Amino acid sequence: MEAGNVEGRSTGEYLVTTNLNSVEEKLEQEAVKVPSEAVSSNCYSVVPGDVASEVLSLEERFALVRSIGEECIQEDELRNLLDKKPNPICYDGFEPSGRMHIAQGVMKTINVNKLTLAGCSVKIWIADWFAQLNNKMGGDLNKIRKIGEYLIEIWKAAGMKTEGVEFLWSSIEINRRADEYWPLVMDIARKNTLPRIVRCCQIMGRTEQDELTAAQIFYPCMQCADIFFLKADICQLGMDQRKVNVLAREYCDDIKRKNKPIILSHHMLPGLQQGQEKMSKSDPSSSIFMEDEEVEVNVKIKKAYCPPKLVEGNPCLEYIKYIIFPWFHKFEVIRQEENGGNKTYTCMDEIISDYESGALHPADVKPALSKALNEILQPVRNHFKNNQKAKELLKTVKAYRVSR
């Protein structure tokens, strides 16, 4: 393991805000070079990679990419990669396993748009075979693929700029280059012990104590192989996927490969209820879904765990930090004068200070959070109401029973 070398910092500690704002200013100043859609409502839209490389400095590109990760292994490697390679390949993947919650929808949209703005080519791995191995949707591949189509519809409706992004179905790509893929999987399996592979089971939402099927034992070897199969320079997945990404770096040591994949692990949003470390598709009260109606969002946030003056473990404040601020660069509270009057926050530290002191109350936070979330989600709702294909996909997916 490489814990001794990790240069991980939380995004709250990593000073990138000024750099990101200057990126926007620079894009506006260089409007002649950059397409008009370069600056969008979420501020991290795509410009072609070669244009981004011309307009943005190395440090600005580094700040954009690094701001995504709660942890980066390793920062010096990331900076060197961006310096040497104008369009590095960034890999992300997902199991199509049910409706999409806001962390997977909005946070991924923000992160992908930052990556493409920085000049990265993003490969999103639609892991249909992996969902089947993990017995999602009861192992029904047709249902899994239908969910995959639905998830892509959401990202596009949410504002993901798809220039510079490839959506790749694992079943199709693996079959197309099977002679390359399976020898790689087998070599990774040969070079690792069973206990080492079992330690990666967290990537499937399992624990080492679970009774794993043979398919689930094979899963980490395949996910590790995906990184090399897709020729990824950067692994951009959640902190829950960290162990298999480290396995890939260890495999590089085994095969004497110098250029290791850089691990850029984003923060995992907690569930809305007390003590929920992660959102759950099987518990609708734990998260906001991307096509939730306005009234559903309001009810879920109203019932969310948000104790006065307590910041640690407060999901509402996490939503503000990781969704609202990256999207709007501000958080607006509307309240009566006797309660302090309206206030616009422009940094998270100010919110934390007011919340801990009691100057900002849950009764202030929750309505403001609901309003901001509904503004983000409205284009997605519109798409699924007005687009016939999207409407049918949502109806089909909602009818599926989510399996663990």
mmCIF file of C-alpha atoms in Angstrom:
data_model
loop_
_atom_site.group_PDB
_atom_site.id
_atom_site.type_symbol
_atom_site.label_atom_id
_atom_site.label_comp_id
_atom_site.label_asym_id
_atom_site.label_seq_id
_atom_site.Cartn_x
_atom_site.Cartn_y
_atom_site.Cartn_z
ATOM 1 C CA MET A 1 0.000 0.000 0.000
ATOM 2 C CA GLU A 2 1.094 3.575 -0.581
ATOM 3 C CA ALA A 3 -0.344 5.288 2.444
ATOM 4 C CA GLY A 4 3.038 6.721 3.385
ATOM 5 C CA ASN A 5 3.271 8.635 0.118
ATOM 6 C CA VAL A 6 -0.273 9.968 -0.093
ATOM 7 C CA GLU A 7 -0.524 13.719 -0.470
ATOM 8 C CA GLY A 8 -4.248 13.843 0.251
ATOM 9 C CA ARG A 9 -6.030 17.009 1.281
ATOM 10 C CA SER A 10 -9.713 17.727 1.495
ATOM 11 C CA THR A 11 -11.128 20.132 -1.063
ATOM 12 C CA GLY A 12 -11.895 22.452 1.839
ATOM 13 C CA GLU A 13 -8.173 22.650 2.616
ATOM 14 C CA TYR A 14 -6.978 22.838 -0.969
ATOM 15 C CA LEU A 15 -6.822 26.483 -1.979
ATOM 16 C CA VAL A 16 -8.288 26.471 -5.463
ATOM 17 C CA THR A 17 -11.193 28.932 -5.299
ATOM 18 C CA THR A 18 -9.220 31.939 -6.482
ATOM 19 C CA ASN A 19 -7.637 29.911 -9.246
ATOM 20 C CA LEU A 20 -10.999 28.618 -10.458
ATOM 21 C CA ASN A 21 -12.495 32.091 -10.487
ATOM 22 C CA SER A 22 -9.501 33.362 -12.445
ATOM 23 C CA VAL A 23 -10.046 30.549 -14.943
ATOM 24 C CA GLU A 24 -13.532 31.888 -15.646
ATOM 25 C CA GLU A 25 -12.223 35.437 -15.995
ATOM 26 C CA LYS A 26 -9.530 34.265 -18.394
ATOM 27 C CA LEU A 27 -12.055 32.366 -20.521
ATOM 28 C CA GLU A 28 -14.206 35.492 -20.753
ATOM 29 C CA GLN A 29 -11.184 37.590 -21.733
ATOM 30 C CA GLU A 30 -10.273 35.026 -24.393
ATOM 31 C CA ALA A 31 -13.824 34.857 -25.786
ATOM 32 C CA VAL A 32 -12.477 35.127 -29.308
ATOM 33 C CA LYS A 33 -10.726 31.775 -28.863
ATOM 34 C CA VAL A 34 -13.331 30.015 -26.778
ATOM 35 C CA PRO A 35 -16.819 28.975 -27.964
ATOM 36 C CA SER A 36 -19.724 30.888 -26.436
ATOM 37 C CA GLU A 37 -20.853 27.802 -24.518
ATOM 38 C CA ALA A 38 -17.529 27.740 -22.659
ATOM 39 C CA VAL A 39 -18.987 29.515 -19.624
ATOM 40 C CA SER A 40 -22.265 27.953 -18.469
ATOM 41 C CA SER A 41 -24.460 28.053 -15.395
ATOM 42 C CA ASN A 42 -22.220 25.669 -13.489
ATOM 43 C CA CYS A 43 -19.098 27.531 -14.642
ATOM 44 C CA TYR A 44 -17.059 24.516 -15.631
ATOM 45 C CA SER A 45 -18.112 23.888 -19.207
ATOM 46 C CA VAL A 46 -16.134 22.222 -21.924
ATOM 47 C CA VAL A 47 -13.901 23.907 -24.398
ATOM 48 C CA PRO A 48 -11.921 21.732 -26.792
ATOM 49 C CA GLY A 49 -8.833 20.337 -25.103
ATOM 50 C CA ASP A 50 -6.353 22.049 -27.417
ATOM 51 C CA VAL A 51 -8.074 25.414 -26.862
ATOM 52 C CA ALA A 52 -8.094 24.889 -23.095
ATOM 53 C CA SER A 53 -4.384 24.119 -23.183
ATOM 54 C CA GLU A 54 -3.751 27.378 -25.062
ATOM 55 C CA VAL A 55 -5.913 29.540 -22.807
ATOM 56 C CA LEU A 56 -5.166 28.064 -19.378
ATOM 57 C CA SER A 57 -1.784 27.901 -17.710
ATOM 58 C CA LEU A 58 -0.407 24.676 -16.270
ATOM 59 C CA GLU A 59 -1.214 25.820 -12.740
ATOM 60 C CA GLU A 60 -4.779 26.718 -13.702
ATOM 61 C CA ARG A 61 -5.295 23.316 -15.303
ATOM 62 C CA PHE A 62 -3.760 21.658 -12.258
ATOM 63 C CA ALA A 63 -6.021 23.653 -9.919
ATOM 64 C CA LEU A 64 -9.119 22.628 -11.888
ATOM 65 C CA VAL A 65 -8.262 18.928 -11.897
ATOM 66 C CA ARG A 66 -6.923 18.800 -8.339
ATOM 67 C CA SER A 67 -10.021 20.558 -6.951
ATOM 68 C CA ILE A 68 -12.049 17.447 -7.801
ATOM 69 C CA GLY A 69 -10.225 15.149 -5.413
ATOM 70 C CA GLU A 70 -10.535 14.746 -1.686
ATOM 71 C CA GLU A 71 -7.304 12.801 -2.127
ATOM 72 C CA CYS A 72 -4.717 12.698 -4.902
ATOM 73 C CA ILE A 73 -2.050 10.030 -5.373
ATOM 74 C CA GLN A 74 0.250 11.748 -6.343
ATOM 75 C CA GLU A 75 0.128 15.533 -6.835
ATOM 76 C CA ASP A 76 3.593 15.817 -8.357
ATOM 77 C CA GLU A 77 2.696 13.090 -10.858
ATOM 78 C CA LEU A 78 -0.537 14.914 -11.747
ATOM 79 C CA ARG A 79 1.234 18.205 -12.376
ATOM 80 C CA ASN A 80 3.891 16.470 -14.471
ATOM 81 C CA LEU A 81 1.219 14.624 -16.496
ATOM 82 C CA LEU A 82 -0.635 17.850 -17.295
ATOM 83 C CA ASP A 83 2.647 19.487 -18.256
ATOM 84 C CA LYS A 84 3.731 16.691 -20.600
ATOM 85 C CA LYS A 85 0.379 15.561 -22.030
ATOM 86 C CA PRO A 86 -2.146 18.139 -23.323
ATOM 87 C CA ASN A 87 -5.065 15.671 -23.367
ATOM 88 C CA PRO A 88 -4.600 13.021 -20.663
ATOM 89 C CA ILE A 89 -7.140 10.213 -20.475
ATOM 90 C CA CYS A 90 -9.323 10.224 -17.386
ATOM 91 C CA TYR A 91 -11.373 7.154 -16.474
ATOM 92 C CA ASP A 92 -14.573 6.996 -14.460
ATOM 93 C CA GLY A 93 -17.052 4.164 -14.280
ATOM 94 C CA PHE A 94 -20.403 3.228 -12.818
ATOM 95 C CA GLU A 95 -22.656 0.248 -12.314
ATOM 96 C CA PRO A 96 -26.112 0.850 -13.786
ATOM 97 C CA SER A 97 -27.980 -0.278 -10.702
ATOM 98 C CA GLY A 98 -31.005 1.954 -10.190
ATOM 99 C CA ARG A 99 -32.171 5.563 -10.126
ATOM 100 C CA MET A 100 -29.501 8.251 -9.982
ATOM 101 C CA HIS A 101 -29.030 10.284 -6.821
ATOM 102 C CA ILE A 102 -27.742 13.837 -6.819
ATOM 103 C CA ALA A 103 -24.153 12.978 -5.884
ATOM 104 C CA GLN A 104 -23.805 10.719 -8.901
ATOM 105 C CA GLY A 105 -25.680 13.151 -11.114
ATOM 106 C CA VAL A 106 -24.633 16.672 -10.181
ATOM 107 C CA MET A 107 -21.206 16.006 -8.655
ATOM 108 C CA LYS A 108 -20.166 13.886 -11.636
ATOM 109 C CA THR A 109 -21.411 16.570 -14.024
ATOM 110 C CA ILE A 110 -19.358 19.222 -12.220
ATOM 111 C CA ASN A 111 -16.265 17.007 -12.110
ATOM 112 C CA VAL A 112 -16.419 15.895 -15.739
ATOM 113 C CA ASN A 113 -16.887 19.477 -16.904
ATOM 114 C CA LYS A 114 -13.838 20.550 -14.907
ATOM 115 C CA LEU A 115 -11.765 17.734 -16.399
ATOM 116 C CA THR A 116 -12.701 18.489 -19.984
ATOM 117 C CA LEU A 117 -12.153 22.195 -19.412
ATOM 118 C CA ALA A 118 -8.637 21.318 -18.241
ATOM 119 C CA GLY A 119 -8.075 19.445 -21.520
ATOM 120 C CA CYS A 120 -8.686 15.882 -20.326
ATOM 121 C CA SER A 121 -10.368 13.225 -22.465
ATOM 122 C CA VAL A 122 -12.910 11.493 -20.230
ATOM 123 C CA LYS A 123 -13.891 7.856 -20.689
ATOM 124 C CA ILE A 124 -17.021 6.924 -18.729
ATOM 125 C CA TRP A 125 -17.182 3.151 -18.362
ATOM 126 C CA ILE A 126 -20.763 1.916 -18.315
ATOM 127 C CA ALA A 127 -20.059 -1.210 -16.306
ATOM 128 C CA ASP A 128 -23.021 -3.356 -17.375
ATOM 129 C CA TRP A 129 -21.151 -6.655 -17.025
ATOM 130 C CA PHE A 130 -19.902 -5.560 -13.609
ATOM 131 C CA ALA A 131 -23.435 -4.812 -12.433
ATOM 132 C CA GLN A 132 -24.384 -8.307 -13.575
ATOM 133 C CA LEU A 133 -21.413 -9.836 -11.717
ATOM 134 C CA ASN A 134 -22.527 -7.921 -8.621
ATOM 135 C CA ASN A 135 -26.089 -9.269 -9.042
ATOM 136 C CA LYS A 136 -27.652 -5.841 -9.542
ATOM 137 C CA MET A 137 -31.171 -5.983 -10.967
ATOM 138 C CA GLY A 138 -31.053 -9.694 -10.157
ATOM 139 C CA GLY A 139 -28.359 -10.077 -12.810
ATOM 140 C CA ASP A 140 -30.774 -9.146 -15.624
ATOM 141 C CA LEU A 141 -28.503 -7.594 -18.260
ATOM 142 C CA ASN A 142 -31.401 -6.108 -20.247
ATOM 143 C CA LYS A 143 -32.588 -4.169 -17.204
ATOM 144 C CA ILE A 144 -29.025 -3.096 -16.403
ATOM 145 C CA ARG A 145 -28.531 -1.730 -19.921
ATOM 146 C CA LYS A 146 -31.832 0.135 -19.786
ATOM 147 C CA ILE A 147 -30.667 1.825 -16.581
ATOM 148 C CA GLY A 148 -27.389 2.738 -18.287
ATOM 149 C CA GLU A 149 -29.296 4.547 -21.038
ATOM 150 C CA TYR A 150 -31.358 6.392 -18.423
ATOM 151 C CA LEU A 151 -28.232 7.559 -16.541
ATOM 152 C CA ILE A 152 -26.672 8.989 -19.704
ATOM 153 C CA GLU A 153 -29.912 10.894 -20.402
ATOM 154 C CA ILE A 154 -29.704 12.455 -16.940
ATOM 155 C CA TRP A 155 -26.112 13.631 -17.281
ATOM 156 C CA LYS A 156 -26.830 15.304 -20.581
ATOM 157 C CA ALA A 157 -29.946 16.989 -19.166
ATOM 158 C CA ALA A 158 -28.016 18.099 -16.062
ATOM 159 C CA GLY A 159 -25.497 19.970 -18.173
ATOM 160 C CA MET A 160 -22.617 17.580 -18.710
ATOM 161 C CA LYS A 161 -20.727 18.836 -21.753
ATOM 162 C CA THR A 162 -20.087 15.691 -23.758
ATOM 163 C CA GLU A 163 -17.462 17.038 -26.159
ATOM 164 C CA GLY A 164 -14.347 15.232 -25.019
ATOM 165 C CA VAL A 165 -16.402 12.536 -23.256
ATOM 166 C CA GLU A 166 -16.872 8.920 -24.393
ATOM 167 C CA PHE A 167 -19.531 6.636 -22.929
ATOM 168 C CA LEU A 168 -18.220 3.084 -23.329
ATOM 169 C CA TRP A 169 -20.227 -0.062 -22.560
ATOM 170 C CA SER A 170 -17.989 -2.625 -20.854
ATOM 171 C CA SER A 171 -19.667 -5.625 -22.498
ATOM 172 C CA ILE A 172 -19.193 -4.209 -26.001
ATOM 173 C CA GLU A 173 -15.618 -2.986 -25.533
ATOM 174 C CA ILE A 174 -14.416 -6.148 -23.787
ATOM 175 C CA ASN A 175 -15.914 -8.384 -26.492
ATOM 176 C CA ARG A 176 -14.382 -6.180 -29.177
ATOM 177 C CA ARG A 177 -10.859 -6.546 -27.762
ATOM 178 C CA ALA A 178 -11.172 -9.765 -25.788
ATOM 179 C CA ASP A 179 -7.713 -10.950 -26.804
ATOM 180 C CA GLU A 180 -6.259 -7.897 -25.060
ATOM 181 C CA TYR A 181 -8.562 -7.747 -22.049
ATOM 182 C CA TRP A 182 -8.673 -11.261 -20.642
ATOM 183 C CA PRO A 183 -4.899 -11.950 -20.596
ATOM 184 C CA LEU A 184 -4.561 -8.702 -18.634
ATOM 185 C CA VAL A 185 -7.241 -9.770 -16.135
ATOM 186 C CA MET A 186 -5.567 -13.160 -15.701
ATOM 187 C CA ASP A 187 -2.147 -11.604 -15.166
ATOM 188 C CA ILE A 188 -3.513 -9.319 -12.444
ATOM 189 C CA ALA A 189 -5.197 -12.328 -10.820
ATOM 190 C CA ARG A 190 -1.966 -14.358 -10.948
ATOM 191 C CA LYS A 191 0.038 -11.599 -9.297
ATOM 192 C CA ASN A 192 -2.299 -11.137 -6.319
ATOM 193 C CA THR A 193 -3.386 -13.293 -3.406
ATOM 194 C CA LEU A 194 -7.020 -14.001 -2.633
ATOM 195 C CA PRO A 195 -6.937 -11.963 0.636
ATOM 196 C CA ARG A 196 -5.526 -8.971 -1.293
ATOM 197 C CA ILE A 197 -8.388 -9.141 -3.791
ATOM 198 C CA VAL A 198 -11.011 -9.599 -1.063
ATOM 199 C CA ARG A 199 -9.767 -6.387 0.584
ATOM 200 C CA CYS A 200 -11.030 -4.564 -2.523
ATOM 201 C CA CYS A 201 -14.638 -5.748 -2.098
ATOM 202 C CA GLN A 202 -15.647 -2.299 -0.813
ATOM 203 C CA ILE A 203 -15.718 -1.186 -4.464
ATOM 204 C CA MET A 204 -18.847 -3.344 -4.937
ATOM 205 C CA GLY A 205 -20.589 -2.056 -1.827
ATOM 206 C CA ARG A 206 -19.628 -5.242 0.021
ATOM 207 C CA THR A 207 -17.569 -5.972 3.123
ATOM 208 C CA GLU A 208 -14.858 -8.556 3.744
ATOM 209 C CA GLN A 209 -17.322 -10.328 6.036
ATOM 210 C CA ASP A 210 -19.928 -10.786 3.303
ATOM 211 C CA GLU A 211 -20.306 -14.167 1.650
ATOM 212 C CA LEU A 212 -18.929 -13.319 -1.778
ATOM 213 C CA THR A 213 -19.725 -15.235 -4.947
ATOM 214 C CA ALA A 214 -16.916 -16.323 -7.258
ATOM 215 C CA ALA A 215 -18.067 -13.592 -9.669
ATOM 216 C CA GLN A 216 -17.587 -10.960 -6.985
ATOM 217 C CA ILE A 217 -14.071 -12.253 -6.294
ATOM 218 C CA PHE A 218 -13.261 -11.817 -9.987
ATOM 219 C CA TYR A 219 -14.718 -8.304 -10.102
ATOM 220 C CA PRO A 220 -11.699 -6.408 -8.598
ATOM 221 C CA CYS A 221 -9.292 -8.081 -11.050
ATOM 222 C CA MET A 222 -11.474 -6.895 -13.932
ATOM 223 C CA GLN A 223 -11.864 -3.362 -12.586
ATOM 224 C CA CYS A 224 -8.109 -3.133 -12.118
ATOM 225 C CA ALA A 225 -7.655 -4.318 -15.715
ATOM 226 C CA ASP A 226 -10.105 -1.648 -16.952
ATOM 227 C CA ILE A 227 -7.637 1.077 -15.991
ATOM 228 C CA PHE A 228 -4.943 -0.296 -18.299
ATOM 229 C CA PHE A 229 -7.394 -1.475 -20.956
ATOM 230 C CA LEU A 230 -8.728 2.089 -21.289
ATOM 231 C CA LYS A 231 -5.167 3.495 -21.202
ATOM 232 C CA ALA A 232 -6.166 5.752 -18.321
ATOM 233 C CA ASP A 233 -3.722 8.335 -17.004
ATOM 234 C CA ILE A 234 -6.085 9.386 -14.194
ATOM 235 C CA CYS A 235 -8.565 7.278 -12.200
ATOM 236 C CA GLN A 236 -11.317 9.685 -11.151
ATOM 237 C CA LEU A 237 -13.696 7.749 -8.911
ATOM 238 C CA GLY A 238 -15.070 8.028 -5.390
ATOM 239 C CA MET A 239 -13.129 7.385 -2.207
ATOM 240 C CA ASP A 240 -14.959 4.048 -1.977
ATOM 241 C CA GLN A 241 -13.061 2.895 -5.102
ATOM 242 C CA ARG A 242 -9.637 3.825 -3.756
ATOM 243 C CA LYS A 243 -8.470 0.300 -2.898
ATOM 244 C CA VAL A 244 -8.703 -1.097 -6.411
ATOM 245 C CA ASN A 245 -7.007 1.992 -7.830
ATOM 246 C CA VAL A 246 -4.117 1.441 -5.415
ATOM 247 C CA LEU A 247 -4.093 -2.192 -6.558
ATOM 248 C CA ALA A 248 -3.486 -0.881 -10.098
ATOM 249 C CA ARG A 249 -0.485 1.132 -8.907
ATOM 250 C CA GLU A 250 0.861 -1.924 -7.110
ATOM 251 C CA TYR A 251 0.447 -3.937 -10.304
ATOM 252 C CA CYS A 252 2.636 -1.364 -12.065
ATOM 253 C CA ASP A 253 5.393 -2.242 -9.574
ATOM 254 C CA ASP A 254 4.906 -5.933 -10.374
ATOM 255 C CA ILE A 255 5.292 -5.403 -14.117
ATOM 256 C CA LYS A 256 8.018 -2.729 -13.749
ATOM 257 C CA ARG A 257 5.878 -0.019 -15.320
ATOM 258 C CA LYS A 258 7.038 3.508 -14.420
ATOM 259 C CA ASN A 259 3.964 5.511 -15.431
ATOM 260 C CA LYS A 260 1.379 4.664 -12.798
ATOM 261 C CA PRO A 261 -2.268 5.770 -13.013
ATOM 262 C CA ILE A 262 -2.887 8.832 -10.869
ATOM 263 C CA ILE A 263 -5.660 8.363 -8.324
ATOM 264 C CA LEU A 264 -8.014 11.319 -7.925
ATOM 265 C CA SER A 265 -10.698 10.275 -5.434
ATOM 266 C CA HIS A 266 -13.706 12.507 -4.944
ATOM 267 C CA HIS A 267 -15.635 12.973 -1.702
ATOM 268 C CA MET A 268 -18.567 10.669 -0.914
ATOM 269 C CA LEU A 269 -21.716 12.539 0.080
ATOM 270 C CA PRO A 270 -23.458 11.053 3.147
ATOM 271 C CA GLY A 271 -27.101 10.075 3.325
ATOM 272 C CA LEU A 272 -29.600 12.632 4.594
ATOM 273 C CA GLN A 273 -30.405 10.768 7.793
ATOM 274 C CA GLN A 274 -28.253 10.629 10.914
ATOM 275 C CA GLY A 275 -25.291 8.272 10.716
ATOM 276 C CA GLN A 276 -25.655 7.414 7.010
ATOM 277 C CA GLU A 277 -22.111 7.497 5.649
ATOM 278 C CA LYS A 278 -23.280 6.977 2.075
ATOM 279 C CA MET A 279 -26.443 7.525 0.054
ATOM 280 C CA SER A 280 -28.476 4.430 -0.710
ATOM 281 C CA LYS A 281 -30.635 3.809 -3.776
ATOM 282 C CA SER A 282 -32.673 1.312 -1.772
ATOM 283 C CA ASP A 283 -33.546 3.951 0.870
ATOM 284 C CA PRO A 284 -35.327 6.863 -0.880
ATOM 285 C CA SER A 285 -35.161 9.002 2.278
ATOM 286 C CA SER A 286 -31.353 8.925 2.253
ATOM 287 C CA SER A 287 -30.859 10.955 -0.902
ATOM 288 C CA ILE A 288 -32.276 13.319 -3.482
ATOM 289 C CA PHE A 289 -32.878 11.607 -6.833
ATOM 290 C CA MET A 290 -32.205 13.517 -10.020
ATOM 291 C CA GLU A 291 -35.835 13.510 -11.193
ATOM 292 C CA ASP A 292 -37.428 14.073 -7.766
ATOM 293 C CA GLU A 293 -40.254 16.593 -7.944
ATOM 294 C CA GLU A 294 -39.894 19.910 -6.140
ATOM 295 C CA VAL A 295 -42.214 18.848 -3.341
ATOM 296 C CA GLU A 296 -40.213 15.629 -2.812
ATOM 297 C CA VAL A 297 -36.968 17.592 -2.519
ATOM 298 C CA ASN A 298 -38.574 19.976 -0.029
ATOM 299 C CA VAL A 299 -39.893 17.137 2.136
ATOM 300 C CA LYS A 300 -36.613 15.205 2.134
ATOM 301 C CA ILE A 301 -34.544 18.251 3.076
ATOM 302 C CA LYS A 302 -37.082 19.259 5.745
ATOM 303 C CA LYS A 303 -36.699 15.804 7.348
ATOM 304 C CA ALA A 304 -32.912 15.697 6.915
ATOM 305 C CA TYR A 305 -30.574 15.497 9.898
ATOM 306 C CA CYS A 306 -29.372 19.053 10.588
ATOM 307 C CA PRO A 307 -28.853 19.711 14.326
ATOM 308 C CA PRO A 308 -28.271 23.338 15.371
ATOM 309 C CA LYS A 309 -24.628 24.424 15.770
ATOM 310 C CA LEU A 310 -23.317 20.973 14.783
ATOM 311 C CA VAL A 311 -21.206 20.931 11.618
ATOM 312 C CA GLU A 312 -19.565 17.518 11.841
ATOM 313 C CA GLY A 313 -21.682 14.833 10.180
ATOM 314 C CA ASN A 314 -24.291 17.365 9.022
ATOM 315 C CA PRO A 315 -25.493 16.235 5.552
ATOM 316 C CA CYS A 316 -27.184 19.555 4.744
ATOM 317 C CA LEU A 317 -23.891 21.414 5.119
ATOM 318 C CA GLU A 318 -22.170 18.724 3.027
ATOM 319 C CA TYR A 319 -24.694 19.316 0.232
ATOM 320 C CA ILE A 320 -23.913 23.030 0.361
ATOM 321 C CA LYS A 321 -20.150 22.455 0.268
ATOM 322 C CA TYR A 322 -20.000 19.836 -2.463
ATOM 323 C CA ILE A 323 -23.011 20.691 -4.650
ATOM 324 C CA ILE A 324 -24.285 24.238 -4.130
ATOM 325 C CA PHE A 325 -20.980 26.110 -3.927
ATOM 326 C CA PRO A 326 -19.355 24.369 -6.923
ATOM 327 C CA TRP A 327 -22.505 25.038 -8.947
ATOM 328 C CA PHE A 328 -23.421 28.623 -7.951
ATOM 329 C CA HIS A 329 -20.284 29.863 -6.109
ATOM 330 C CA LYS A 330 -22.607 31.213 -3.450
ATOM 331 C CA PHE A 331 -25.362 30.233 -1.023
ATOM 332 C CA GLU A 332 -28.302 32.585 -0.595
ATOM 333 C CA VAL A 333 -30.340 32.622 2.611
ATOM 334 C CA ILE A 334 -33.704 34.408 2.590
ATOM 335 C CA ARG A 335 -35.179 35.239 6.009
ATOM 336 C CA GLN A 336 -37.069 37.869 7.983
ATOM 337 C CA GLU A 337 -35.197 40.903 9.329
ATOM 338 C CA GLU A 338 -35.863 39.805 12.906
ATOM 339 C CA ASN A 339 -34.016 36.572 12.118
ATOM 340 C CA GLY A 340 -30.980 38.321 10.675
ATOM 341 C CA GLY A 341 -32.240 39.313 7.231
ATOM 342 C CA ASN A 342 -31.127 38.010 3.865
ATOM 343 C CA LYS A 343 -27.498 36.983 3.475
ATOM 344 C CA THR A 344 -25.380 35.720 0.592
ATOM 345 C CA TYR A 345 -22.476 33.482 1.568
ATOM 346 C CA THR A 346 -19.515 33.294 -0.780
ATOM 347 C CA CYS A 347 -17.319 30.845 1.121
ATOM 348 C CA MET A 348 -17.902 27.732 3.188
ATOM 349 C CA ASP A 349 -15.830 28.938 6.129
ATOM 350 C CA GLU A 350 -18.276 31.799 6.655
ATOM 351 C CA ILE A 351 -21.224 29.388 6.699
ATOM 352 C CA ILE A 352 -19.469 27.120 9.204
ATOM 353 C CA SER A 353 -18.633 30.056 11.462
ATOM 354 C CA ASP A 354 -22.220 31.363 11.469
ATOM 355 C CA TYR A 355 -23.686 27.883 11.885
ATOM 356 C CA GLU A 356 -21.483 26.975 14.848
ATOM 357 C CA SER A 357 -22.302 30.276 16.551
ATOM 358 C CA GLY A 358 -26.040 29.895 15.971
ATOM 359 C CA ALA A 359 -26.253 32.957 13.718
ATOM 360 C CA LEU A 360 -27.284 30.561 10.947
ATOM 361 C CA HIS A 361 -30.059 28.189 12.001
ATOM 362 C CA PRO A 362 -31.329 24.942 10.402
ATOM 363 C CA ALA A 363 -34.570 26.812 9.688
ATOM 364 C CA ASP A 364 -32.484 29.196 7.544
ATOM 365 C CA VAL A 365 -30.403 26.495 5.880
ATOM 366 C CA LYS A 366 -33.069 24.024 4.831
ATOM 367 C CA PRO A 367 -35.369 26.276 2.736
ATOM 368 C CA ALA A 368 -32.345 27.865 1.045
ATOM 369 C CA LEU A 369 -30.834 24.457 0.304
ATOM 370 C CA SER A 370 -34.121 23.136 -1.111
ATOM 371 C CA LYS A 371 -34.478 26.202 -3.348
ATOM 372 C CA ALA A 372 -30.946 25.831 -4.742
ATOM 373 C CA LEU A 373 -31.307 22.093 -5.327
ATOM 374 C CA ASN A 374 -34.602 22.547 -7.132
ATOM 375 C CA GLU A 375 -33.036 25.151 -9.404
ATOM 376 C CA ILE A 376 -30.291 22.683 -10.359
ATOM 377 C CA LEU A 377 -32.731 19.826 -10.932
ATOM 378 C CA GLN A 378 -35.420 21.671 -12.902
ATOM 379 C CA PRO A 379 -33.791 21.157 -16.350
ATOM 380 C CA VAL A 380 -33.625 17.418 -15.636
ATOM 381 C CA ARG A 381 -37.299 17.323 -14.661
ATOM 382 C CA ASN A 382 -38.195 19.246 -17.799
ATOM 383 C CA HIS A 383 -36.258 16.808 -19.968
ATOM 384 C CA PHE A 384 -37.962 13.754 -18.473
ATOM 385 C CA LYS A 385 -41.384 15.339 -18.875
ATOM 386 C CA ASN A 386 -40.970 16.709 -22.386
ATOM 387 C CA ASN A 387 -38.748 14.121 -24.092
ATOM 388 C CA GLN A 388 -40.669 10.964 -24.947
ATOM 389 C CA LYS A 389 -37.643 8.650 -24.898
ATOM 390 C CA ALA A 390 -36.538 9.978 -21.516
ATOM 391 C CA LYS A 391 -40.081 9.722 -20.137
ATOM 392 C CA GLU A 392 -40.351 6.052 -21.121
ATOM 393 C CA LEU A 393 -36.898 5.271 -19.707
ATOM 394 C CA LEU A 394 -37.794 6.805 -16.347
ATOM 395 C CA LYS A 395 -41.108 4.938 -16.195
ATOM 396 C CA THR A 396 -39.290 1.653 -16.912
ATOM 397 C CA VAL A 397 -36.491 2.249 -14.407
ATOM 398 C CA LYS A 398 -38.887 3.294 -11.634
ATOM 399 C CA ALA A 399 -40.693 -0.019 -12.064
ATOM 400 C CA TYR A 400 -37.519 -2.015 -11.380
ATOM 401 C CA ARG A 401 -36.897 -3.372 -7.928
ATOM 402 C CA VAL A 402 -33.489 -2.311 -6.611
ATOM 403 C CA SER A 403 -31.388 -5.268 -5.454
ATOM 404 C CA ARG A 404 -28.368 -4.976 -3.190
#
